[in-house]
Each structure stands twice: as C-alpha cells, then as structure tokens.
Short mmCIF file of C-alpha atoms and ligand atoms in Angstrom, two decimals:
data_model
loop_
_atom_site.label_atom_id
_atom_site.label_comp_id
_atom_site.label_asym_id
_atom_site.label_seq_id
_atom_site.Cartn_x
_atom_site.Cartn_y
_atom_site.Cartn_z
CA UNK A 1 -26.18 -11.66 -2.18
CA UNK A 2 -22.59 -13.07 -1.37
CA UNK A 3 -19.91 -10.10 -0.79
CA UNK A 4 -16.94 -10.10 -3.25
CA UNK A 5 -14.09 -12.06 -2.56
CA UNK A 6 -11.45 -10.04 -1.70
CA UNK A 7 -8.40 -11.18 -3.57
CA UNK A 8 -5.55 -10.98 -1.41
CA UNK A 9 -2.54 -8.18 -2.55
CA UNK A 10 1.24 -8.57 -1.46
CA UNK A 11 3.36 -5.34 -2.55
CA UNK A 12 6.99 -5.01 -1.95
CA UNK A 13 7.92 -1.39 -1.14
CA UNK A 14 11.54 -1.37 -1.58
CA UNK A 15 11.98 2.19 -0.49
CA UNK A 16 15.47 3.84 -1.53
CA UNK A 17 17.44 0.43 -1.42
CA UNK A 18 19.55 -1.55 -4.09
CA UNK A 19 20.98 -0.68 -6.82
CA UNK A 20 19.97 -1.02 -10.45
CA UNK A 21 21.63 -4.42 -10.84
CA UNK A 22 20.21 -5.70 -7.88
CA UNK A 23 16.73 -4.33 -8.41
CA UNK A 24 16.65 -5.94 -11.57
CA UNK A 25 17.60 -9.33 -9.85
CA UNK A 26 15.41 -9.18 -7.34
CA UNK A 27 12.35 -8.86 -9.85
CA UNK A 28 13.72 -11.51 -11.66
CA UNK A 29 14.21 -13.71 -8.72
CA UNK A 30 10.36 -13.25 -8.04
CA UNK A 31 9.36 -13.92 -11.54
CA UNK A 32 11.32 -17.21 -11.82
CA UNK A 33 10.19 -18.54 -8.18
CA UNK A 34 6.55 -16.94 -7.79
CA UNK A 35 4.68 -19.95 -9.63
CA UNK A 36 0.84 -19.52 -10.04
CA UNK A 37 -0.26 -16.95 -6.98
CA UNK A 38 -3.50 -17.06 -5.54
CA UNK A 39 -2.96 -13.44 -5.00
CA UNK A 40 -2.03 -10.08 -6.82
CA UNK A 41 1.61 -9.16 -6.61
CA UNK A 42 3.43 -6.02 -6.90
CA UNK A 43 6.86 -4.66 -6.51
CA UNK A 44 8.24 -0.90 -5.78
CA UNK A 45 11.20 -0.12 -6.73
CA UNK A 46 12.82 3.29 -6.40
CA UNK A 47 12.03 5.37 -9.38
CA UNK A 48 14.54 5.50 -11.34
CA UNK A 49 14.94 1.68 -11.75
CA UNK A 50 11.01 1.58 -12.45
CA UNK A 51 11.46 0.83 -16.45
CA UNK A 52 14.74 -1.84 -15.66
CA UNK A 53 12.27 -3.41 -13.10
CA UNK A 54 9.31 -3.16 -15.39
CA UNK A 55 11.60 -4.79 -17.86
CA UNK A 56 12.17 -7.64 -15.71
CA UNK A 57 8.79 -8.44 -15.15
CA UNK A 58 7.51 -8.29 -18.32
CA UNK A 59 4.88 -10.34 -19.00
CA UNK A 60 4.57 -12.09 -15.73
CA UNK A 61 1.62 -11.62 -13.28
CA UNK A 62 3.86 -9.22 -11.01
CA UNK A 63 2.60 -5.88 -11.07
CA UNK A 64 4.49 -2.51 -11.25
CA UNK A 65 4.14 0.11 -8.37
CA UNK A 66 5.98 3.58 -7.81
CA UNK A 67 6.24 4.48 -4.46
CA UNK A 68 5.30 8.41 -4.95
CA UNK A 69 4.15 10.73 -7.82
CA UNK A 70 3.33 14.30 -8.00
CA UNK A 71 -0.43 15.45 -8.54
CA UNK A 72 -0.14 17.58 -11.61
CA UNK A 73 0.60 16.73 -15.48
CA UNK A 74 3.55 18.20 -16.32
CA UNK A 75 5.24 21.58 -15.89
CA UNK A 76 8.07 23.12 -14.21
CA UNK A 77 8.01 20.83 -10.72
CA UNK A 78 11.33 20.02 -10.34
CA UNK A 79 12.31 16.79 -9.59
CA UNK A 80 8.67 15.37 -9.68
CA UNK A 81 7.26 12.32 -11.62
CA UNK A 82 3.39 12.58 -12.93
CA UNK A 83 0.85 9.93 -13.08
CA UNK A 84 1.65 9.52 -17.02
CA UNK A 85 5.15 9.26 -16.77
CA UNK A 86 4.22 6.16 -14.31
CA UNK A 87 1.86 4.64 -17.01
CA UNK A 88 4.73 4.89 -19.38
CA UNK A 89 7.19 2.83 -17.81
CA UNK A 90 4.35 0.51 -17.48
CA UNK A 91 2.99 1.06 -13.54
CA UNK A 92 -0.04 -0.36 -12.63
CA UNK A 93 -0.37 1.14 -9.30
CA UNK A 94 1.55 4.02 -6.73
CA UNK A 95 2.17 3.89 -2.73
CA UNK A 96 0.58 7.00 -1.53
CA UNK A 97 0.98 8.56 2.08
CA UNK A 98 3.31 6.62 3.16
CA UNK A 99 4.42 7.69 6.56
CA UNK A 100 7.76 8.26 5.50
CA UNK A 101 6.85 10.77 3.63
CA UNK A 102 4.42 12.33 5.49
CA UNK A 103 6.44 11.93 8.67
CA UNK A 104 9.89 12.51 7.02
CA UNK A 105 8.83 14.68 3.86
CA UNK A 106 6.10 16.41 5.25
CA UNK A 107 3.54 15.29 3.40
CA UNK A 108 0.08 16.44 4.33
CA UNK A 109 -3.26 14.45 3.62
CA UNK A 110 -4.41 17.21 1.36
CA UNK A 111 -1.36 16.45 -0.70
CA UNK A 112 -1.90 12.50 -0.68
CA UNK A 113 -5.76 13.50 -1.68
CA UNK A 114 -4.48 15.48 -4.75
CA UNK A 115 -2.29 12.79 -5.70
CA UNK A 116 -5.15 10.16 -5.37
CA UNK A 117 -7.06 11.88 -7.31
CA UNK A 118 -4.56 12.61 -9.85
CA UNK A 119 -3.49 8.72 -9.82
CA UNK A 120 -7.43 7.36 -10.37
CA UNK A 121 -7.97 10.33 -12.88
CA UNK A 122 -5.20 8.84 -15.08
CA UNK A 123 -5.72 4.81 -14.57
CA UNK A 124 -3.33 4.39 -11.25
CA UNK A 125 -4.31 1.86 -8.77
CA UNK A 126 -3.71 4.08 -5.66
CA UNK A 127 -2.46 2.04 -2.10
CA UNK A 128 -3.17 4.86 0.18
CA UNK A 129 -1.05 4.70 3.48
CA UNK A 130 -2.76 5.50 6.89
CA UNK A 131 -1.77 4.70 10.32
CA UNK A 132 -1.36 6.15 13.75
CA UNK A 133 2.21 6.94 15.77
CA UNK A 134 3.13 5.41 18.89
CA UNK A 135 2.28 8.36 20.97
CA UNK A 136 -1.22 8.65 19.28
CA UNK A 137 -2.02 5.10 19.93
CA UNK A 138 -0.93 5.09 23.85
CA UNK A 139 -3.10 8.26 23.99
CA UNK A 140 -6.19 5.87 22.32
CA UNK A 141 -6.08 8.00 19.29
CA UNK A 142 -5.51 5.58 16.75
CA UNK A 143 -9.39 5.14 15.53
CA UNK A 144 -9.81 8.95 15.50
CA UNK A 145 -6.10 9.57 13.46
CA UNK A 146 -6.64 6.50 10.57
CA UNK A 147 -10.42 7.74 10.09
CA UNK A 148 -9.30 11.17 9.84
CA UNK A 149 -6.53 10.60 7.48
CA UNK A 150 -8.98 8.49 5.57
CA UNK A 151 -11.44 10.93 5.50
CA UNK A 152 -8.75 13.23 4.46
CA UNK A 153 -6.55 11.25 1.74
CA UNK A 154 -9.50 9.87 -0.01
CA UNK A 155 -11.92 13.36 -0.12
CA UNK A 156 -13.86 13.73 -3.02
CA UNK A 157 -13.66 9.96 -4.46
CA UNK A 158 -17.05 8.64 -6.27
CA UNK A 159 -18.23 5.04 -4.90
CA UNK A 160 -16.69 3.51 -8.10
CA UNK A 161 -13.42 5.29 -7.45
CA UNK A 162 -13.33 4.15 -4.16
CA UNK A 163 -13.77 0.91 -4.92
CA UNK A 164 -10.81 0.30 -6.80
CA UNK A 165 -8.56 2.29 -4.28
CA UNK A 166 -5.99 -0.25 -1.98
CA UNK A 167 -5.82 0.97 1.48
CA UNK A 168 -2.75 -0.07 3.82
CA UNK A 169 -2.97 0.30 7.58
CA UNK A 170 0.99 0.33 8.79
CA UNK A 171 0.86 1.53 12.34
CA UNK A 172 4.15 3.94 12.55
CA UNK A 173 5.38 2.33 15.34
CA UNK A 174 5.46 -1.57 13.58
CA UNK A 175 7.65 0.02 10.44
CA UNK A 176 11.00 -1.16 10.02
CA UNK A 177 11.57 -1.73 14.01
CA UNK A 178 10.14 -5.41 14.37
CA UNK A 179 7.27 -4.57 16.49
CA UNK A 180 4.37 -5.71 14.81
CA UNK A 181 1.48 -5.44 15.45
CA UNK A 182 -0.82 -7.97 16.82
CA UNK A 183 -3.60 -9.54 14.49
CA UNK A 184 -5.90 -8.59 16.73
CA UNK A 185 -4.80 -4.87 17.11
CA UNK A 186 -4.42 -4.88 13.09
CA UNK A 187 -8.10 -6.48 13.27
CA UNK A 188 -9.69 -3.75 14.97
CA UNK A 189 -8.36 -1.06 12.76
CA UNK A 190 -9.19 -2.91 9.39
CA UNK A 191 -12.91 -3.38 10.81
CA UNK A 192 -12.86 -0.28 11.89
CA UNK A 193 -12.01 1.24 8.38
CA UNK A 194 -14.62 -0.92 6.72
CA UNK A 195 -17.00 0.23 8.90
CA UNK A 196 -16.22 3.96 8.03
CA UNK A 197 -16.05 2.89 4.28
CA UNK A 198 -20.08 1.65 4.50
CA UNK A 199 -20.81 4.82 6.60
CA UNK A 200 -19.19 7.20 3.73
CA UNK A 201 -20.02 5.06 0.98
CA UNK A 202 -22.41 2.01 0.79
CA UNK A 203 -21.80 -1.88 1.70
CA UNK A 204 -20.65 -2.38 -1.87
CA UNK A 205 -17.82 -0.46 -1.74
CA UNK A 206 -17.24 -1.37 1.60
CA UNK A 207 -17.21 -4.69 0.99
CA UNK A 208 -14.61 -4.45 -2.39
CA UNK A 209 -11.89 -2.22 -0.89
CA UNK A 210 -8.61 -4.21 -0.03
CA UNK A 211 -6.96 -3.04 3.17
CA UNK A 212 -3.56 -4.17 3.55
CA UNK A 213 -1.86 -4.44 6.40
CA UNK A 214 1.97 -3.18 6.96
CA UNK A 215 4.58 -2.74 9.45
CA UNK A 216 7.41 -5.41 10.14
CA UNK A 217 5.35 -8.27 7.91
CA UNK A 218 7.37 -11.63 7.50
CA UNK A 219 6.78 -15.02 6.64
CA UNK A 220 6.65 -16.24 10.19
CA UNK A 221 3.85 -13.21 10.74
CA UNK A 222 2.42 -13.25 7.46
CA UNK A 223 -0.33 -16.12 7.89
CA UNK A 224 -2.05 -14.84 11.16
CA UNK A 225 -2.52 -11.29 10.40
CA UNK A 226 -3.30 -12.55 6.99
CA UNK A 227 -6.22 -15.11 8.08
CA UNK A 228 -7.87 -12.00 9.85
CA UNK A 229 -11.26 -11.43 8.20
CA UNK A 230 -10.61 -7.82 7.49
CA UNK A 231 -6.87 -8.03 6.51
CA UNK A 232 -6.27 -8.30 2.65
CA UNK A 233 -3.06 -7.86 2.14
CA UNK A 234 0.15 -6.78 3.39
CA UNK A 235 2.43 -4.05 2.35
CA UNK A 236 6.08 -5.37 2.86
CA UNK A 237 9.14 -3.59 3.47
CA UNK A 238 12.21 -5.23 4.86
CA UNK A 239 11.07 -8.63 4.33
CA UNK A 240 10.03 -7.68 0.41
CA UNK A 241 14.11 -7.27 -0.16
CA UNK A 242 14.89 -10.85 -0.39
CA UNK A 243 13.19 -13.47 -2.97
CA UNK A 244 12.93 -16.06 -0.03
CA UNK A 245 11.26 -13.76 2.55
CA UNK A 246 8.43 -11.86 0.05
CA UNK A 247 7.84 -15.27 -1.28
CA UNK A 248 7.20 -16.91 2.19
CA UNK A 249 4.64 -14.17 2.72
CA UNK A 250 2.86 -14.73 -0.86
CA UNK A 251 2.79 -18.36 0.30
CA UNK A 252 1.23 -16.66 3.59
CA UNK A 253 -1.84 -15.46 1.78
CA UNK A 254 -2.37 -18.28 -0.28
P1 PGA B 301 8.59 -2.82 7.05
O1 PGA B 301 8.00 -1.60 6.20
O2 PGA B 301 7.95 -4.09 6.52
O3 PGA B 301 10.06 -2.77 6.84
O4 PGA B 301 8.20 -2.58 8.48
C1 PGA B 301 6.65 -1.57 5.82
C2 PGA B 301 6.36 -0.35 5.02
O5 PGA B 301 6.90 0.72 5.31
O6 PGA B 301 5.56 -0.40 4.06
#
C-alpha cells in the first residue's frame, strides 16, 4: 500500500505583533496574492484580532489559528480563552507549546497535554511545539528532550487523534535569531519523531502526522528544508509578517 501524501502546511505565527489595522491587512494581502496553493495555509494572529482576521479571510482557503488556549470550558480563569471561544471566531487550529511560552511563560508539557486534549476534544487542529535549547543540543540531548516532550505533550491521544495532530520541530536556538538550522540537522529530528510516532502508535499514524519545521524559515531557506523527506511544513515567524516573505515560502513548498 502507498503511504499518504503528506500535504504540505505553512502557518504564520505572528506572535504579539501589529496592530488591528495591520493584522487585518496582512490577511488580506495573503488572500489577494496566495492564488491556488498546493499546500494548507494558516495564519496566527494575536487573539484579540482573531475575529477581524477571521473576517478577512473569509471564505478563502487560509485557515485560522490561535496561538494559545486554556484547557478547560469556561469558568472563572481569568484572562484565558477556551477551545469554544476559538471555534467561534471561526479557528480551525491552535499553536500549542510553543517555546515561548514554555520557556518565557512557564509552560509545562503536562499543561500543553491538557490543552491538546482539550483542543482535539472540541474539533481544534492542534500544532504541538517541541524542540531542544542550545545547551541541550551541544550536550547531544536533543533526541532524548523532543521525544520526551512528545511523549509528554501528546499523552493519552488515540491513533485517530494522533493522526490529525500537526507537530512543529523549532529548535530554540533557530527562533527569531537567524540561525537555522540545517536540513540535515532538521532531517534527523523529523525522522527521528516519525520513528517514535510508529513505535507509540502504528505506521499509519506515523505515516499521516505532518511535522513542521520552525525556527528562522525564509524564502531563501524555505525550499531545502522543505524538500527533506520528513519535513512537512514550516511554522513561520518573522518571515510570516510580510505578504512577500510568507508567500515566497508557500511558493517554497509548492
Ligand atoms: P521565527 O519564529 O521564524 O521568527 O524564527 C518561528 C516560531 O517561533 O514559530
């Protein structure tokens, strides 16, 4: 039997930049310029510009994606946003992990596991973040930390659930300082995750799960981690601020 084709997946994390008016011109921009994509598309904008943003993409093929959410309902969580709340301003999918906020926010793997299950329970497309600090990787940890955090972040998932689930590998040391890393060391780690996806769950699953890669991704970048057999995606920061540059890497993965 032939695997599944892996369709590739380009998401713009726009972290806390822009304002309103600029979010919503950015999406627009996209909209207008993205043509027919050979790949899925999705943009993150800050919360609070989610429904302008969702707005502005209305009814084109780019997708919606928060960059956080809390795990439970509703309730008295202060200045948390629930998986519904996402669905209602018409998300499709939410950045989980992301080593911002586990780094920065303290954000533990048995919180991102909570979430993910919270996201999948309600019809989220989670893009769980994993990935391995500069310290851990001189020390050769970085196959031990991204299993772990795997492992940890995606506990209790059926082989269905896991299936639809986006993982991004961002190394901590390639984000936001234009180190990236090579296709080769991004290589290793995506096989390396697939390979612990068939060990925990079966081929299938294995074989469906999108692993995108993240960490200083441009257009001049994009195509040769992209061609990498195991690399399905990216997950775009900087570059995913400005029409041309998160365009040139959609035209990457094409
Ligand atoms: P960067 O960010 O592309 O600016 O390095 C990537 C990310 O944090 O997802």
């Amino acid at each position: 039997m032939e695997p599944p084709v892996r369709r590739p997946f380009i998401a713009g994390n726009w972290k806390m930049n822009l304002s309103r008016d600029e979010s919503v011109a950015l999406a627009e921009g996209i909209v207008e310029q993205l043509g027919e994509a050979s790949c899925d598309v999705a943009v993150a904008p800050p919360s609070l510009y989610l429904d302008a943003v969702s707005q502005a993409i209305s009814g084109s093929s780019v997708g919606l994606s928060a960059q956080n959410m809390y795990h439970e309902g509703n309730g008295a969580y202060t200045g948390e946003i629930s998986a519904t709340m996402l669905l209602d301003v018409g998300c499709k999918y939410v950045i989980l992990g992301h080593s911002e906020r586990r780094h920065i926010l303290g954000e533990c793997d048995k919180a991102v596991n909570q979430k993910t299950l919270a996201a999948l329970a309600a019809g989220l497309i989670p893009i769980i973040c994993v990935g391995e600090t500069l310290e851990e990787r001189e020390a050769g940890k970085t196959q031990s930390v991204v299993q772990q955090q795997c492992e940890d972040s995606l506990a209790g998932l059926t082989n269905e659930q896991m299936a639809g689930v986006v993982i991004a590998y961002e190394p901590v040391w390639a984000i936001g300082t234009g180190k990236v890393a090579t296709p080769d060391q991004a290589e290793e780690v995506h096989a390396d995750l697939r390979r612990l996806l068939e060990s925990r769950y079966n081929s299938e699953v294995a074989s469906a799960v999108r692993i995108q890669y993240g960490g200083s991704v441009k257009p001049d970048n994009a195509g040769e981690l992209l061609s990498q057999p195991n690399i399905d995606g990216a997950l775009v920061g900087g570059a995913a601020l400005k029409v041309d540059s998160f365009l040139g890497i959609i035209a990457a993965a094409k």
